[in-house]
Short mmCIF file of C-alpha atoms in Angstrom, two decimals:
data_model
loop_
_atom_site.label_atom_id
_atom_site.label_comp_id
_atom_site.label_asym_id
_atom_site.label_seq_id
_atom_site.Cartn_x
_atom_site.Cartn_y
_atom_site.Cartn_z
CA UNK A 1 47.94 -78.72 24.99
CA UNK A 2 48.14 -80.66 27.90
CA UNK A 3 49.52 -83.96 29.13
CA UNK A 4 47.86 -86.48 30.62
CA UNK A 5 50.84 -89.84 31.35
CA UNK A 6 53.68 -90.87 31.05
CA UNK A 7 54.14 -95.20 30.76
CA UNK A 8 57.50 -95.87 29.92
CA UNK A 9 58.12 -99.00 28.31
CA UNK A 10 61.63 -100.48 29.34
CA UNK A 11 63.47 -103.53 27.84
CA UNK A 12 63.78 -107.12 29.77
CA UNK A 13 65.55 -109.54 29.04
CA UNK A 14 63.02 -112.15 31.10
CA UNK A 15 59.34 -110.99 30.71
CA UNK A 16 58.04 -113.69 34.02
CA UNK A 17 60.90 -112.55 36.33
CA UNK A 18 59.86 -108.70 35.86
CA UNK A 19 56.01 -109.54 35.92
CA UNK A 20 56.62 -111.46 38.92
CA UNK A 21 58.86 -108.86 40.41
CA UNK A 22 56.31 -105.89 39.88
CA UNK A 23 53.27 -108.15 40.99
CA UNK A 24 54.69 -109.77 44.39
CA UNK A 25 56.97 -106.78 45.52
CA UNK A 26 55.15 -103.77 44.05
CA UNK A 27 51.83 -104.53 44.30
CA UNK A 28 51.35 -103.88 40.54
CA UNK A 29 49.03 -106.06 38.46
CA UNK A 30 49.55 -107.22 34.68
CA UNK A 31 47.64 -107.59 31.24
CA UNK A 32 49.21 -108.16 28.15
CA UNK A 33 47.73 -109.30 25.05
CA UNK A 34 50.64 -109.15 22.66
CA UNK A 35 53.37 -111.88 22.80
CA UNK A 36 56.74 -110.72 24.62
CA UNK A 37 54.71 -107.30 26.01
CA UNK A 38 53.42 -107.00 29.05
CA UNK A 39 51.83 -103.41 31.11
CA UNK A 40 52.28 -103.41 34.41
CA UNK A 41 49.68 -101.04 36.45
CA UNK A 42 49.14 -99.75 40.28
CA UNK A 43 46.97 -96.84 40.45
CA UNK A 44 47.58 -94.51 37.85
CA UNK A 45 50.94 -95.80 37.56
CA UNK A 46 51.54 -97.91 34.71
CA UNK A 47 55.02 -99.35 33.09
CA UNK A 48 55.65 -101.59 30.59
CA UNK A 49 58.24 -104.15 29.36
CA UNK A 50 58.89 -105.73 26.24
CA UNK A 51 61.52 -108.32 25.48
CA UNK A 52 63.56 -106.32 22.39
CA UNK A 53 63.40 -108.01 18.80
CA UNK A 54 66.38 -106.69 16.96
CA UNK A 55 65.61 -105.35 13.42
CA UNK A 56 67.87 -106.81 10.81
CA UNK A 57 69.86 -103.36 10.53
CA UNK A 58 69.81 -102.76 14.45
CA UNK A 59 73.47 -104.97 14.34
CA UNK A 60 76.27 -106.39 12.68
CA UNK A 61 74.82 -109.64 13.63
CA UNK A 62 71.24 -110.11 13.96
CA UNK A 63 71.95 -113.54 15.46
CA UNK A 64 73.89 -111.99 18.16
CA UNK A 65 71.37 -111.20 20.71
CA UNK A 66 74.42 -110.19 23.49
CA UNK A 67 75.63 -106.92 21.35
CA UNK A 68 72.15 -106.12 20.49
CA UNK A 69 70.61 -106.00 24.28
CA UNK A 70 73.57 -106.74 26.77
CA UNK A 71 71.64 -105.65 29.72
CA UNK A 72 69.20 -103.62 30.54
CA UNK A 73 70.42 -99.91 31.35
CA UNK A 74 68.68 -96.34 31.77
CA UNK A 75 70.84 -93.58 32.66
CA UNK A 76 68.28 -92.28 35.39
CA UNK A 77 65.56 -93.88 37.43
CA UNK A 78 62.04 -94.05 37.37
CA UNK A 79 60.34 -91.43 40.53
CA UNK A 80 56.85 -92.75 41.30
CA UNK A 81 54.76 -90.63 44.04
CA UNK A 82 52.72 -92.73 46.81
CA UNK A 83 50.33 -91.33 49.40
CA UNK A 84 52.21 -94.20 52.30
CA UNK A 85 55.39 -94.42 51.83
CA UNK A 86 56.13 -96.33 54.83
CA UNK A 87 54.10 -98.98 54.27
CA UNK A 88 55.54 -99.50 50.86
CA UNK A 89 59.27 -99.51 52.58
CA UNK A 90 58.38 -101.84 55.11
CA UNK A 91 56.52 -104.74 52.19
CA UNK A 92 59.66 -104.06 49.97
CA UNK A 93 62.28 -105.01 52.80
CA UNK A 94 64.32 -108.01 51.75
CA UNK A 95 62.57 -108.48 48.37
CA UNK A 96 64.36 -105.83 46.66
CA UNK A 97 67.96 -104.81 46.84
CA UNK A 98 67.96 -101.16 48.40
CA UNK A 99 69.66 -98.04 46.72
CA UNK A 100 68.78 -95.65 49.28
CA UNK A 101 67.50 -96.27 52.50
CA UNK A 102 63.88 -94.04 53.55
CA UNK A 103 64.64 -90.56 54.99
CA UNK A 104 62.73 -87.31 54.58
CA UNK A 105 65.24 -85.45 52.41
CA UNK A 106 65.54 -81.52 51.70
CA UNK A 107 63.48 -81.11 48.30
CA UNK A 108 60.46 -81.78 50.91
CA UNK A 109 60.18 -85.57 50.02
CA UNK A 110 60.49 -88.65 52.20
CA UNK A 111 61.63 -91.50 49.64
CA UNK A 112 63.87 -94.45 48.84
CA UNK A 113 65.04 -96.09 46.44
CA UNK A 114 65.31 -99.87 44.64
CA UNK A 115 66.37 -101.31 42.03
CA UNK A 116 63.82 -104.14 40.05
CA UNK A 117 64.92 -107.33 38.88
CA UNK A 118 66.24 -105.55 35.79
CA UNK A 119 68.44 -103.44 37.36
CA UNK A 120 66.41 -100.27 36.59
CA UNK A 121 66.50 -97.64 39.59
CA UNK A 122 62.94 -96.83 41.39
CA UNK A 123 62.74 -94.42 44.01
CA UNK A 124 59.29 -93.87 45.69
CA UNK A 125 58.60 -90.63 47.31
CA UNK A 126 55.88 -88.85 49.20
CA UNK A 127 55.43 -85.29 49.33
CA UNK A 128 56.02 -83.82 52.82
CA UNK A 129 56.12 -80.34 52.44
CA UNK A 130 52.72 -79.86 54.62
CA UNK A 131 54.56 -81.14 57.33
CA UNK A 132 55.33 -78.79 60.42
#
């Protein structure tokens, strides 16, 4: 057996922000063609985002959307490879707040890292280990 993606699909709590966020910093592009979905790609990257529709027994009070999806939250980030790394740090300067400034870093990557509109962690690296 072998694997062939991965397309995480993350929670939002405002489905234009993200799509706009992804599209004008990121250089993704977006189809959707189910209501409060949309897939998000750029190369053979691809992540998408749904806005979360409790389920009558997913809380106390289904008509408190605040418990059921305070904010968004992952307790890692999201590593996407690129081929020119620079030229994706220089486009996302001032458009994204920065986690980690660009640096070439032991495990034989150069990356950084952002966070989206969401507050989800990406960090964008490019292998370097062919590098004298």
């Amino acid at each position: 057996m072998k694997l062939t993606k991965l397309s995480p699909i993350l929670w939002t709590k405002n489905l234009e922000e993200t799509t706009s966020f992804y599209e004008n910093v990121l250089g993704f592009s977006s189809r959707s063609n189910f209501p409060n979905f949309v897939s998000l790609f750029n190369g053979d990257v691809q992540i998408m985002f749904v806005l979360p529709i409790e389920e009558p027994d997913d809380c106390k009070d289904p008509n408190d959307n605040e418990t059921f999806f305070s904010e968004p939250k992952m307790t890692g980030d999201l590593y996407i490879f690129t081929d020119k790394i620079d030229e994706l740090w220089k486009a996302v300067q001032g458009k994204a707040k920065i986690k980690s400034a660009i640096a070439d870093r032991d495990y034989a990557m150069r990356d950084f890292s952002i966070f989206d509109n969401n507050g989800y962690e990406l960090c964008f690296g490019e292998d370097i280990s062919n590098r004298k």
